[in-house]
PDB file of C-alpha atoms in Angstrom:
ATOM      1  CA  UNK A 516     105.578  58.249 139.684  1.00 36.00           C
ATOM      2  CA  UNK A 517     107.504  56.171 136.692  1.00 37.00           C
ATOM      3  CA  UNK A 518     110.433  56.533 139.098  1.00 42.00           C
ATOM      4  CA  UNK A 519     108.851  54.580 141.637  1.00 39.00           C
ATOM      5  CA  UNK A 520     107.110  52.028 139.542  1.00 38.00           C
ATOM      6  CA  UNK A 521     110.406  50.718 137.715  1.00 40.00           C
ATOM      7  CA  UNK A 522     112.309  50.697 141.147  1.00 42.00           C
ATOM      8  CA  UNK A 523     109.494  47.922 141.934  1.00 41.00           C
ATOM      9  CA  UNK A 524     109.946  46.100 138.697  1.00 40.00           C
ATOM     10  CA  UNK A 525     113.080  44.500 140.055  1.00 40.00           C
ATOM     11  CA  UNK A 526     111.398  43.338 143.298  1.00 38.00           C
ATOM     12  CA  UNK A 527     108.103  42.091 141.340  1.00 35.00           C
ATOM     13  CA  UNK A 528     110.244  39.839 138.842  1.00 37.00           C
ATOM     14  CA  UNK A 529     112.320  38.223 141.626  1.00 38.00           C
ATOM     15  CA  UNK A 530     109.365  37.611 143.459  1.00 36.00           C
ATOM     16  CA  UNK A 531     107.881  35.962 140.029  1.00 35.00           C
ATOM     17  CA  UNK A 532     110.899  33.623 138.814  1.00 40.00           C
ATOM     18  CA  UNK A 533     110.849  30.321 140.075  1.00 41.00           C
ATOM     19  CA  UNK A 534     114.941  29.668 141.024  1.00 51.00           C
ATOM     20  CA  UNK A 535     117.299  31.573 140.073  1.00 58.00           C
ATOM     21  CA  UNK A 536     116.898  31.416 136.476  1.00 53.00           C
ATOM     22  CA  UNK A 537     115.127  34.737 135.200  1.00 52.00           C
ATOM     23  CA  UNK A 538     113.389  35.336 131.866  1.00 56.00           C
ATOM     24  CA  UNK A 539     116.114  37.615 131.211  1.00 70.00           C
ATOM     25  CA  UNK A 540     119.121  37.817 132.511  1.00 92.00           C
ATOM     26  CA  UNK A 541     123.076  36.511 132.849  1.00 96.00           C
ATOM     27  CA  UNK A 542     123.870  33.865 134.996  1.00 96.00           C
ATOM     28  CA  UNK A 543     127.140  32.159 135.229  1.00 97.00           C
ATOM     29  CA  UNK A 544     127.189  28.495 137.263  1.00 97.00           C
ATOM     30  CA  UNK A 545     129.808  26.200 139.031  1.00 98.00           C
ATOM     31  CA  UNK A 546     130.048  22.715 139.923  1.00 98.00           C
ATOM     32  CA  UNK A 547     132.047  20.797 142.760  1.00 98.00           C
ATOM     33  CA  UNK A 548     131.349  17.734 144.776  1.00 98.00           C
ATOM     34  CA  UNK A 549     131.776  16.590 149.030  1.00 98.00           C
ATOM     35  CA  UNK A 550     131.284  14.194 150.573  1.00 98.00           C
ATOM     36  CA  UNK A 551     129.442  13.450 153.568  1.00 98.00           C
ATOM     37  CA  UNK A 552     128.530  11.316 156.952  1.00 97.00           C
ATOM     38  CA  UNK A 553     125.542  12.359 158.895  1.00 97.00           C
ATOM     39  CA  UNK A 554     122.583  11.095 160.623  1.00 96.00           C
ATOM     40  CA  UNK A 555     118.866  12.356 161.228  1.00 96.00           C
ATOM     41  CA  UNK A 556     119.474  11.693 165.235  1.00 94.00           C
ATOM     42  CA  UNK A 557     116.977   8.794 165.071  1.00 93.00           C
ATOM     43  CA  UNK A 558     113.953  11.198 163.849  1.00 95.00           C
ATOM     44  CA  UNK A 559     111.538   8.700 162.902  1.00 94.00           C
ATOM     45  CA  UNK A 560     110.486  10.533 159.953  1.00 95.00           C
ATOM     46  CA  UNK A 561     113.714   9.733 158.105  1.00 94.00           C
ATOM     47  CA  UNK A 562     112.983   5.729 158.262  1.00 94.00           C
ATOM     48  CA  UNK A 563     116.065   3.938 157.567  1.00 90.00           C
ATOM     49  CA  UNK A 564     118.267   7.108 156.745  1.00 91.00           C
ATOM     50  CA  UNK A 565     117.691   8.303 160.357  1.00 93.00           C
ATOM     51  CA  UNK A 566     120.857   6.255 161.650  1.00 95.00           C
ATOM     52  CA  UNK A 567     124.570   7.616 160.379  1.00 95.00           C
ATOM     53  CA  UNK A 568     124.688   7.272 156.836  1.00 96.00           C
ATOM     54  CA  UNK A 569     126.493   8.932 153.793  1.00 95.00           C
ATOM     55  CA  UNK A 570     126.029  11.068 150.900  1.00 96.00           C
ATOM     56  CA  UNK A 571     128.002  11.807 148.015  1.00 97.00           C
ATOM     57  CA  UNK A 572     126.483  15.802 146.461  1.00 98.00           C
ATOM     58  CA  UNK A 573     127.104  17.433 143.336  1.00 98.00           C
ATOM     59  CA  UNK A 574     127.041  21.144 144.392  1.00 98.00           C
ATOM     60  CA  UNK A 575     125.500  23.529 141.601  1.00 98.00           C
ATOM     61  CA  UNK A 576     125.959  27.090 142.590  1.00 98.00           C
ATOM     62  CA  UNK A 577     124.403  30.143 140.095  1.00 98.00           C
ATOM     63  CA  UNK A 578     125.233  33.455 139.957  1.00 96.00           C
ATOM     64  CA  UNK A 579     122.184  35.531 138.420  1.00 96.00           C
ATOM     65  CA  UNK A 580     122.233  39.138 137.449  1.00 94.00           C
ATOM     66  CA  UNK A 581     120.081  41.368 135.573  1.00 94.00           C
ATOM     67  CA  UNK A 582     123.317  42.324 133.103  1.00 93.00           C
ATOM     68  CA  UNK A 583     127.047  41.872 132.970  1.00 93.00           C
ATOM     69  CA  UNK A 584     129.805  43.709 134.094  1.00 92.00           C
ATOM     70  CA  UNK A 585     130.394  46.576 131.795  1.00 92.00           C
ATOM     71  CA  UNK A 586     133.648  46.530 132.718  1.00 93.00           C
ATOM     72  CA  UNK A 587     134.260  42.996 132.395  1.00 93.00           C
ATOM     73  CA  UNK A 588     131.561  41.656 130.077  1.00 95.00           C
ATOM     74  CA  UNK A 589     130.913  38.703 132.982  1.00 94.00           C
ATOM     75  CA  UNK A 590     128.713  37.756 135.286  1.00 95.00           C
ATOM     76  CA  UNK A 591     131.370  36.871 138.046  1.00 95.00           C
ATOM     77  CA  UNK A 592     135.018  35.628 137.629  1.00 95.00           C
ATOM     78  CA  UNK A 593     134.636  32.177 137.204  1.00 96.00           C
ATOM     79  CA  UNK A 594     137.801  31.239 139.161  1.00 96.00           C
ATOM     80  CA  UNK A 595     137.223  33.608 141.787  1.00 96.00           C
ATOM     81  CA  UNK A 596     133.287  31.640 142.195  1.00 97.00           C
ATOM     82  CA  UNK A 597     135.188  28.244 141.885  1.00 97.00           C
ATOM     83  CA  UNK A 598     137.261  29.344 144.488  1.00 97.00           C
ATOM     84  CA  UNK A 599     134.536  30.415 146.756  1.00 97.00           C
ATOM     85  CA  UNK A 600     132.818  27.045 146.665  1.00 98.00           C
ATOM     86  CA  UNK A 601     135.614  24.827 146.846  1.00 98.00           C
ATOM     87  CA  UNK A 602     136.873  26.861 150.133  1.00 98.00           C
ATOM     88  CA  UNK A 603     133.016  26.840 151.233  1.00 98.00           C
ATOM     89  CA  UNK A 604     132.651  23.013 150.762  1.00 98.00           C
ATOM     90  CA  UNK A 605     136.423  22.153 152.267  1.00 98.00           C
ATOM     91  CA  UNK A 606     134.156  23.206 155.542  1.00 98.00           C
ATOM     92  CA  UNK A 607     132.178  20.198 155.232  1.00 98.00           C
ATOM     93  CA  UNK A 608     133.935  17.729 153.035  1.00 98.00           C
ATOM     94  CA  UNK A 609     135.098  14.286 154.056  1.00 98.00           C
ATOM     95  CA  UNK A 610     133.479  14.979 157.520  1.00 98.00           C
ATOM     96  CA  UNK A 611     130.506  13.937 159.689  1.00 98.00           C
ATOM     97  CA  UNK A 612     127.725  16.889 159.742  1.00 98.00           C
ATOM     98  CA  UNK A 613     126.841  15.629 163.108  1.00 97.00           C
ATOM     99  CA  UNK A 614     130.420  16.473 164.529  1.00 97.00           C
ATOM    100  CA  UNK A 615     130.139  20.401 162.287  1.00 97.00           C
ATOM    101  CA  UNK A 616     126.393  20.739 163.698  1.00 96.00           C
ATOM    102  CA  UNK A 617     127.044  19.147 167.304  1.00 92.00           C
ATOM    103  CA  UNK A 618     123.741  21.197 168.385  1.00 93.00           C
ATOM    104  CA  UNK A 619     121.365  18.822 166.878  1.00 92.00           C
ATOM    105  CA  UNK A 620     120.842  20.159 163.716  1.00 96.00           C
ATOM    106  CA  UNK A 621     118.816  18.050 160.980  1.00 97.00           C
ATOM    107  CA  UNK A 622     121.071  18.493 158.457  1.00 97.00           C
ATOM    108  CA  UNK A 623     118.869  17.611 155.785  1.00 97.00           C
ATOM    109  CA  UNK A 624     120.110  18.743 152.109  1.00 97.00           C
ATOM    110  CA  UNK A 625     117.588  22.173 152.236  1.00 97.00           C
ATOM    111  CA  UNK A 626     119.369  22.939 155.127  1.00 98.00           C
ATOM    112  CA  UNK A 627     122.983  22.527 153.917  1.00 98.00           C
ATOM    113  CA  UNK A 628     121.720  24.712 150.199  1.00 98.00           C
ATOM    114  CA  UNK A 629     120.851  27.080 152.968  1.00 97.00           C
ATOM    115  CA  UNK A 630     124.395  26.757 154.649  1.00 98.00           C
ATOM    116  CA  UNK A 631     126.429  26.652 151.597  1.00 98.00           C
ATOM    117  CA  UNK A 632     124.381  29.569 150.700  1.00 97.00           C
ATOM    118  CA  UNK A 633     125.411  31.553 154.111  1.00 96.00           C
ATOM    119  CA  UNK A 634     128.619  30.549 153.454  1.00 97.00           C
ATOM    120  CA  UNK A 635     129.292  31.800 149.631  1.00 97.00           C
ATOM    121  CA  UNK A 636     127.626  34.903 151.109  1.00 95.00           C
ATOM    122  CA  UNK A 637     129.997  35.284 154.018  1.00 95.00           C
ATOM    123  CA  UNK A 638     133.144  34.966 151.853  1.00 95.00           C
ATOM    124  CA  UNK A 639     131.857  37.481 149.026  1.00 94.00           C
ATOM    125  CA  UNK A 640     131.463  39.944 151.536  1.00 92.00           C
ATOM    126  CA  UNK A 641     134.688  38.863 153.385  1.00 93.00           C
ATOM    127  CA  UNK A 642     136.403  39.478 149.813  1.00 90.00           C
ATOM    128  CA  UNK A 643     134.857  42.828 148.830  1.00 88.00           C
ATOM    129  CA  UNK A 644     133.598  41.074 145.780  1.00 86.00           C
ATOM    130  CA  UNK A 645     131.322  43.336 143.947  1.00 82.00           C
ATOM    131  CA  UNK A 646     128.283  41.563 142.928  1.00 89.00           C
ATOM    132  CA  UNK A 647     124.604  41.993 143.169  1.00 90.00           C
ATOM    133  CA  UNK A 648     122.448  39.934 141.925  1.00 94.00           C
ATOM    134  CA  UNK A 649     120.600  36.228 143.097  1.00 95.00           C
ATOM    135  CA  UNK A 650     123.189  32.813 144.131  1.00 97.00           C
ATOM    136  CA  UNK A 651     120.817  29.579 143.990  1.00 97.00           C
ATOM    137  CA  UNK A 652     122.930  26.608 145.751  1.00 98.00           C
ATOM    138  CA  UNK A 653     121.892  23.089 144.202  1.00 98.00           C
ATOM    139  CA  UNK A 654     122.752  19.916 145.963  1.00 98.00           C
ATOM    140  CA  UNK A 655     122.285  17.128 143.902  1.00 98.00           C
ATOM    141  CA  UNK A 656     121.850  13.820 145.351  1.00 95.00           C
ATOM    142  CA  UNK A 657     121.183  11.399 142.913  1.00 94.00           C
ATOM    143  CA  UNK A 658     120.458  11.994 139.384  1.00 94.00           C
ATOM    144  CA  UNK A 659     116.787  11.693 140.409  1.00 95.00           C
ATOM    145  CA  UNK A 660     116.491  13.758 143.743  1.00 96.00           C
ATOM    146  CA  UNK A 661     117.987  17.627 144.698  1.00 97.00           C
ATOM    147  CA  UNK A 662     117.021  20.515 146.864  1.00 98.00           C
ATOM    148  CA  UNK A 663     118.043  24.326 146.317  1.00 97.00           C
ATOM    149  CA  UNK A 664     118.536  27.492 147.862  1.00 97.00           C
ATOM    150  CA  UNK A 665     117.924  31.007 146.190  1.00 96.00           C
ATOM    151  CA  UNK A 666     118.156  34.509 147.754  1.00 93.00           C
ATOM    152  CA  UNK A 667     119.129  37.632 146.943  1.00 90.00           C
ATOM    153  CA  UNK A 668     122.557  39.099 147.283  1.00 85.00           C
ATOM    154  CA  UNK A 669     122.747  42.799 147.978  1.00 73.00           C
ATOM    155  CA  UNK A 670     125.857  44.397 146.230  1.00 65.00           C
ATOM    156  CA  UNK A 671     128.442  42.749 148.397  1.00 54.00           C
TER     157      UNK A 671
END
């Protein structure tokens, strides 16, 4: 019976933490920047930003675990994350989102956290990285204004 209830502790506190950041915990984070064109297709709800339009982001990616690397004492290798997300955001850098999404996609900033996200994902597993733990994927687009993306990553 104890088994069981600590195997559902895990599940219960990353149901509980808002983001990425737990109570307790490691997290190790990384920062890069893209640039962007893109358009909202002429959805009304996006007034004047529904015509093409840039964006400058500041990408924030975390890497959350429950404890380090006994091996290593780290979260992650830094370089090997900062290599990740600059290879991830080379995808969409210096280009027009509505040329990379030709399918119509609204490619508001949730749904490129949720891309980048995908994306990190995709190249950890690609890479046989071994980590387990939560990535949240912050696009910042002003000082005043971001959007985020947190899941959980299954030992990749």
């Amino acid at each position: 019976m104890l088994q069981l209830f600590t195997r559902s502790i895990p599940i219960i506190l990353f149901l509980w933490m808002s983001g990425c950041r737990a109570k307790s915990g490691f997290s190790l984070g990384i920062r890069d920047s893209l640039m962007i064109a893109h358009s909202f297709h002429g959805h009304p709800a996006f007034g004047p930003a529904s015509g093409m339009h840039g964006a400058t982001y500041t990408c924030d990616v975390e890497f959350c675990t429950d404890d380090i690397n006994p091996e290593t004492n780290w979260v992650f290798d830094i370089g090997e994350a900062a290599s990740i997300l600059s290879t991830v955001l080379a995808k969409y850098n210096l280009k027009n989102l509505d040329e990379v999404f030709d399918n119509g996609d609204l490619t508001t900033t949730e749904f490129m956290c949720r891309k980048i996200h995908e994306d990190i994902c995709e190249l950890l597993e690609q890479k046989e990285c071994n980590f387990e733990g939560s990535i949240c994927v912050k696009l910042w687009e002003s000082h005043k204004a971001w959007a985020s993306h947190t899941s959980r990553v299954i030992k990749i």
